[in-house]
Amino acid sequence: MIFKTPTKYFLVSGASEGYTPLNAFDGALIQAGIGNTNIIKMSSIVPPHCKLVAPIAFPPGALVPAAYACITSDVPREIISAGVAVALPEDKNQNGLIMEYSAKGDRDKIEEVVRNMAVEGMKLRRWEIKDLKSIAIEYKVKKIGAVLAAVVLWG
Amino acid sequence: MIFKTPTKYFLVSGASEGYTPLNAFDGALIQAGIGNTNIIKMSSIVPPHCKLVAPIAFPPGALVPAAYACITSDVPREIISAGVAVALPEDKNQNGLIMEYSAKGDRDKIEEVVRNMAVEGMKLRRWEIKDLKSIAIEYKVKKIGAVLAAVVLWG
Amino acid sequence: MIFKTPTKYFLVSGASEGYTPLNAFDGALIQAGIGNTNIIKMSSIVPPHCKLVAPIAFPPGALVPAAYACITSDVPREIISAGVAVALPEDKNQNGLIMEYSAKGDRDKIEEVVRNMAVEGMKLRRWEIKDLKSIAIEYKVKKIGAVLAAVVLWG
């Protein structure tokens, strides 16, 4: 095994204006509490027995795997939203599934879509869902804005 | 060294319909046998002395580095294809090269392109090719579909 | 902790023609001296006490985290540029910030933008800047070209 399997996870979200789209993304990461880490994007599983914890204050510059949705916009007054959902299985020896979604539109709609995505992903696996967690955020762009929702893993 | 260098690799492919493009991608990962892992995308080298193995059943939620091509489409009846190629050098102390390609079009065409890409990459390095492996897959979209081809590394 | 925190970093850039956009990207990585590694993209922090070093000759196929900007173009005679900037804080116990930017346009303009992006990112954190490093590269496309600028981490 090259990497250790994560044992903890948490959900966060953030939104920000920025000087450029990448600055807005950086600001959204900061607001989410993970702005001073090195996020490595991954597809999208919560390992079995991985525990939901309160957000962790990582050492600065730590390499941290995360599944996330992010959208930026430079259209003033546009509403953008991002959400993530985690579906956990009845069978504790099976893994959970993370889904990510971001789009123009308000938070409730994006959160509903991403929760449905997680439900559909568990149906595909023919696994019963024990718990469905989600987080979503919306933002009204001033000049250049970003929203981010993430499931962060740690071990 | 932060990460260990991989010592094993294998090629897989999958295709799927899905409720959204991300669900279709998830389904393609499942069909490829890597749907319950956390895939970390990387560019695109097979280390020297890395061995081709039969697909590995990873622990659920494991963090797994892979080079992959993926395309999604929501155009009914569209044919989409994805392929990966691995060119291995005559000199066993040199690394192999992975190339990825996905597009509209049938499998044979995409596989030919990705094989040529790997050949061109070895030419650029002025390395002789000992072996050229590839895998490709095509899919005819119903409503929302995805195809994926991947070289998965492990150690 | 799943991954070790990096302790060294360096800045590189490269440009190349290629048979396809991915081949051009591969050529740019080679010219940058990191073409035979497995680059894992990350967002974008230099950990505290991380040392600027001369470019490292990695073992072939090594998994290497990097923050990078890349742009490809298939428009003959188009000028494309990529740059990265690293802003380091006065307080040595705080982390540095990496910004990446690529676009059509000449090197000086892209380097100016990416340096401003790093300055803005430090303003957002309300941290004084001690040092601001950057690298940028431009390329005039023949048929299919790519430019890349990267901050590579190692430990």
PDB file of C-alpha atoms in Angstrom, chain B residues 2-141:
ATOM      1  CA  ILE B   2       6.896  11.720   0.650  1.00  0.00           C
ATOM      2  CA  PHE B   3       5.252   8.838  -1.181  1.00  0.00           C
ATOM      3  CA  LYS B   4       6.563   5.363  -1.952  1.00  0.00           C
ATOM      4  CA  THR B   5       7.171   4.591  -5.606  1.00  0.00           C
ATOM      5  CA  PRO B   6       4.635   2.112  -7.044  1.00  0.00           C
ATOM      6  CA  THR B   7       5.794  -1.430  -7.823  1.00  0.00           C
ATOM      7  CA  LYS B   8       2.700  -2.881  -9.542  1.00  0.00           C
ATOM      8  CA  TYR B   9       0.234  -1.729 -12.157  1.00  0.00           C
ATOM      9  CA  PHE B  10      -2.742  -2.901 -14.167  1.00  0.00           C
ATOM     10  CA  LEU B  11      -5.069  -1.612 -16.869  1.00  0.00           C
ATOM     11  CA  VAL B  12      -8.862  -1.472 -16.520  1.00  0.00           C
ATOM     12  CA  SER B  13     -11.857   0.073 -18.251  1.00  0.00           C
ATOM     13  CA  GLY B  14     -15.546   0.596 -17.577  1.00  0.00           C
ATOM     14  CA  ALA B  15     -18.693   2.261 -18.897  1.00  0.00           C
ATOM     15  CA  SER B  16     -21.970   3.219 -17.306  1.00  0.00           C
ATOM     16  CA  GLU B  17     -25.168   5.214 -17.447  1.00  0.00           C
ATOM     17  CA  GLY B  18     -25.828   7.493 -14.508  1.00  0.00           C
ATOM     18  CA  TYR B  19     -28.312   9.838 -12.884  1.00  0.00           C
ATOM     19  CA  THR B  20     -25.751  12.651 -13.410  1.00  0.00           C
ATOM     20  CA  PRO B  21     -22.347  12.743 -15.184  1.00  0.00           C
ATOM     21  CA  LEU B  22     -20.626  12.101 -11.820  1.00  0.00           C
ATOM     22  CA  ASN B  23     -22.901   9.107 -11.151  1.00  0.00           C
ATOM     23  CA  ALA B  24     -22.036   7.771 -14.610  1.00  0.00           C
ATOM     24  CA  PHE B  25     -18.330   8.253 -13.795  1.00  0.00           C
ATOM     25  CA  ASP B  26     -18.886   6.410 -10.488  1.00  0.00           C
ATOM     26  CA  GLY B  27     -20.606   3.596 -12.370  1.00  0.00           C
ATOM     27  CA  ALA B  28     -17.745   3.362 -14.847  1.00  0.00           C
ATOM     28  CA  LEU B  29     -15.268   3.133 -11.936  1.00  0.00           C
ATOM     29  CA  ILE B  30     -17.384   0.344 -10.417  1.00  0.00           C
ATOM     30  CA  GLN B  31     -17.490  -1.561 -13.704  1.00  0.00           C
ATOM     31  CA  ALA B  32     -13.708  -1.131 -13.936  1.00  0.00           C
ATOM     32  CA  GLY B  33     -13.370  -2.676 -10.467  1.00  0.00           C
ATOM     33  CA  ILE B  34     -12.076   0.474  -8.746  1.00  0.00           C
ATOM     34  CA  GLY B  35     -15.372   2.074  -7.732  1.00  0.00           C
ATOM     35  CA  ASN B  36     -14.915   1.731  -3.996  1.00  0.00           C
ATOM     36  CA  THR B  37     -11.467   3.317  -3.863  1.00  0.00           C
ATOM     37  CA  ASN B  38     -10.243   6.895  -3.651  1.00  0.00           C
ATOM     38  CA  ILE B  39      -8.577   7.487  -6.988  1.00  0.00           C
ATOM     39  CA  ILE B  40      -5.888  10.186  -7.019  1.00  0.00           C
ATOM     40  CA  LYS B  41      -5.146  11.399 -10.554  1.00  0.00           C
ATOM     41  CA  MET B  42      -1.499  11.608 -11.527  1.00  0.00           C
ATOM     42  CA  SER B  43       0.631  12.192 -14.609  1.00  0.00           C
ATOM     43  CA  SER B  44       1.670   9.424 -16.160  1.00  0.00           C
ATOM     44  CA  ILE B  45       4.671   7.196 -15.605  1.00  0.00           C
ATOM     45  CA  VAL B  46       5.201   3.482 -14.945  1.00  0.00           C
ATOM     46  CA  PRO B  47       8.319   3.286 -12.738  1.00  0.00           C
ATOM     47  CA  PRO B  48      11.171   0.997 -13.759  1.00  0.00           C
ATOM     48  CA  HIS B  49      10.739  -2.600 -12.568  1.00  0.00           C
ATOM     49  CA  CYS B  50       7.015  -1.971 -11.912  1.00  0.00           C
ATOM     50  CA  LYS B  51       5.181  -5.224 -12.623  1.00  0.00           C
ATOM     51  CA  LEU B  52       2.023  -5.743 -14.631  1.00  0.00           C
ATOM     52  CA  VAL B  53      -0.361  -7.690 -12.396  1.00  0.00           C
ATOM     53  CA  ALA B  54      -3.953  -8.902 -12.518  1.00  0.00           C
ATOM     54  CA  PRO B  55      -6.406  -6.279 -11.208  1.00  0.00           C
ATOM     55  CA  ILE B  56      -6.128  -5.982  -7.433  1.00  0.00           C
ATOM     56  CA  ALA B  57      -9.128  -5.982  -5.082  1.00  0.00           C
ATOM     57  CA  PHE B  58      -8.174  -2.939  -3.029  1.00  0.00           C
ATOM     58  CA  PRO B  59      -9.336  -2.421   0.543  1.00  0.00           C
ATOM     59  CA  PRO B  60     -12.449  -0.207   0.346  1.00  0.00           C
ATOM     60  CA  GLY B  61     -11.584   3.496   0.604  1.00  0.00           C
ATOM     61  CA  ALA B  62      -7.898   2.955  -0.139  1.00  0.00           C
ATOM     62  CA  LEU B  63      -6.095   5.922  -1.716  1.00  0.00           C
ATOM     63  CA  VAL B  64      -4.905   4.722  -5.112  1.00  0.00           C
ATOM     64  CA  PRO B  65      -2.894   6.681  -7.697  1.00  0.00           C
ATOM     65  CA  ALA B  66      -4.027   6.253 -11.298  1.00  0.00           C
ATOM     66  CA  ALA B  67      -3.662   7.809 -14.732  1.00  0.00           C
ATOM     67  CA  TYR B  68      -6.977   7.778 -16.518  1.00  0.00           C
ATOM     68  CA  ALA B  69      -9.033   9.051 -19.407  1.00  0.00           C
ATOM     69  CA  CYS B  70     -12.740   9.712 -18.897  1.00  0.00           C
ATOM     70  CA  ILE B  71     -15.467  11.309 -20.949  1.00  0.00           C
ATOM     71  CA  THR B  72     -19.130  11.836 -20.165  1.00  0.00           C
ATOM     72  CA  SER B  73     -21.958  12.719 -22.535  1.00  0.00           C
ATOM     73  CA  ASP B  74     -25.638  13.542 -22.266  1.00  0.00           C
ATOM     74  CA  VAL B  75     -26.310  13.218 -25.990  1.00  0.00           C
ATOM     75  CA  PRO B  76     -28.497  10.125 -26.599  1.00  0.00           C
ATOM     76  CA  ARG B  77     -26.987   7.592 -29.031  1.00  0.00           C
ATOM     77  CA  GLU B  78     -23.600   9.360 -29.042  1.00  0.00           C
ATOM     78  CA  ILE B  79     -20.633   6.970 -29.096  1.00  0.00           C
ATOM     79  CA  ILE B  80     -17.933   7.904 -26.568  1.00  0.00           C
ATOM     80  CA  SER B  81     -14.620   6.141 -26.005  1.00  0.00           C
ATOM     81  CA  ALA B  82     -11.681   6.246 -23.622  1.00  0.00           C
ATOM     82  CA  GLY B  83      -8.312   4.566 -23.808  1.00  0.00           C
ATOM     83  CA  VAL B  84      -4.943   4.356 -22.113  1.00  0.00           C
ATOM     84  CA  ALA B  85      -1.646   3.100 -23.495  1.00  0.00           C
ATOM     85  CA  VAL B  86       1.573   2.104 -21.750  1.00  0.00           C
ATOM     86  CA  ALA B  87       4.856   2.143 -23.654  1.00  0.00           C
ATOM     87  CA  LEU B  88       7.646   0.231 -21.935  1.00  0.00           C
ATOM     88  CA  PRO B  89      11.315   0.864 -22.790  1.00  0.00           C
ATOM     89  CA  GLU B  90      13.993  -1.558 -23.968  1.00  0.00           C
ATOM     90  CA  ASP B  91      16.195  -0.321 -21.121  1.00  0.00           C
ATOM     91  CA  LYS B  92      14.735  -1.824 -17.943  1.00  0.00           C
ATOM     92  CA  ASN B  93      16.207   0.950 -15.824  1.00  0.00           C
ATOM     93  CA  GLN B  94      14.129   3.544 -17.618  1.00  0.00           C
ATOM     94  CA  ASN B  95      10.489   4.184 -16.885  1.00  0.00           C
ATOM     95  CA  GLY B  96       7.465   3.448 -19.012  1.00  0.00           C
ATOM     96  CA  LEU B  97       5.098   6.148 -20.247  1.00  0.00           C
ATOM     97  CA  ILE B  98       1.316   6.251 -19.884  1.00  0.00           C
ATOM     98  CA  MET B  99      -0.914   8.187 -22.266  1.00  0.00           C
ATOM     99  CA  GLU B 100      -4.644   8.810 -21.890  1.00  0.00           C
ATOM    100  CA  TYR B 101      -7.205   9.845 -24.492  1.00  0.00           C
ATOM    101  CA  SER B 102     -10.972  10.139 -24.628  1.00  0.00           C
ATOM    102  CA  ALA B 103     -13.313  11.565 -27.238  1.00  0.00           C
ATOM    103  CA  LYS B 104     -16.465  11.046 -29.226  1.00  0.00           C
ATOM    104  CA  GLY B 105     -15.879   8.241 -31.678  1.00  0.00           C
ATOM    105  CA  ASP B 106     -15.454   4.495 -31.698  1.00  0.00           C
ATOM    106  CA  ARG B 107     -13.040   2.431 -29.673  1.00  0.00           C
ATOM    107  CA  ASP B 108     -10.690   1.396 -32.444  1.00  0.00           C
ATOM    108  CA  LYS B 109      -9.997   4.994 -33.408  1.00  0.00           C
ATOM    109  CA  ILE B 110      -9.430   6.169 -29.825  1.00  0.00           C
ATOM    110  CA  GLU B 111      -7.189   3.197 -29.068  1.00  0.00           C
ATOM    111  CA  GLU B 112      -5.124   3.904 -32.190  1.00  0.00           C
ATOM    112  CA  VAL B 113      -4.688   7.543 -31.173  1.00  0.00           C
ATOM    113  CA  VAL B 114      -3.651   6.749 -27.605  1.00  0.00           C
ATOM    114  CA  ARG B 115      -1.152   4.117 -28.782  1.00  0.00           C
ATOM    115  CA  ASN B 116       0.342   6.656 -31.194  1.00  0.00           C
ATOM    116  CA  MET B 117       0.531   9.163 -28.335  1.00  0.00           C
ATOM    117  CA  ALA B 118       2.586   6.722 -26.272  1.00  0.00           C
ATOM    118  CA  VAL B 119       4.864   6.006 -29.255  1.00  0.00           C
ATOM    119  CA  GLU B 120       5.388   9.748 -29.796  1.00  0.00           C
ATOM    120  CA  GLY B 121       6.170  10.237 -26.092  1.00  0.00           C
ATOM    121  CA  MET B 122       8.895   7.605 -26.261  1.00  0.00           C
ATOM    122  CA  LYS B 123      10.288   9.170 -29.462  1.00  0.00           C
ATOM    123  CA  LEU B 124      10.564  12.471 -27.616  1.00  0.00           C
ATOM    124  CA  ARG B 125      12.659  10.696 -24.972  1.00  0.00           C
ATOM    125  CA  ARG B 126      14.664   8.901 -27.729  1.00  0.00           C
ATOM    126  CA  TRP B 127      13.937   5.590 -26.015  1.00  0.00           C
ATOM    127  CA  GLU B 128      13.317   2.332 -27.858  1.00  0.00           C
ATOM    128  CA  ILE B 129       9.962   0.686 -27.149  1.00  0.00           C
ATOM    129  CA  LYS B 130      10.020  -2.898 -25.970  1.00  0.00           C
ATOM    130  CA  ASP B 131       6.285  -3.325 -25.436  1.00  0.00           C
ATOM    131  CA  LEU B 132       3.143  -1.294 -26.027  1.00  0.00           C
ATOM    132  CA  LYS B 133       0.033  -2.218 -24.040  1.00  0.00           C
ATOM    133  CA  SER B 134      -3.355  -0.551 -24.287  1.00  0.00           C
ATOM    134  CA  ILE B 135      -6.979  -0.825 -23.277  1.00  0.00           C
ATOM    135  CA  ALA B 136      -9.958   1.089 -24.616  1.00  0.00           C
ATOM    136  CA  ILE B 137     -13.720   1.030 -24.301  1.00  0.00           C
ATOM    137  CA  GLU B 138     -16.654   2.521 -26.160  1.00  0.00           C
ATOM    138  CA  TYR B 139     -20.177   3.233 -25.027  1.00  0.00           C
ATOM    139  CA  LYS B 140     -23.389   4.332 -26.700  1.00  0.00           C
ATOM    140  CA  VAL B 141     -25.097   6.870 -24.471  1.00  0.00           C
TER     141      VAL B 141
END
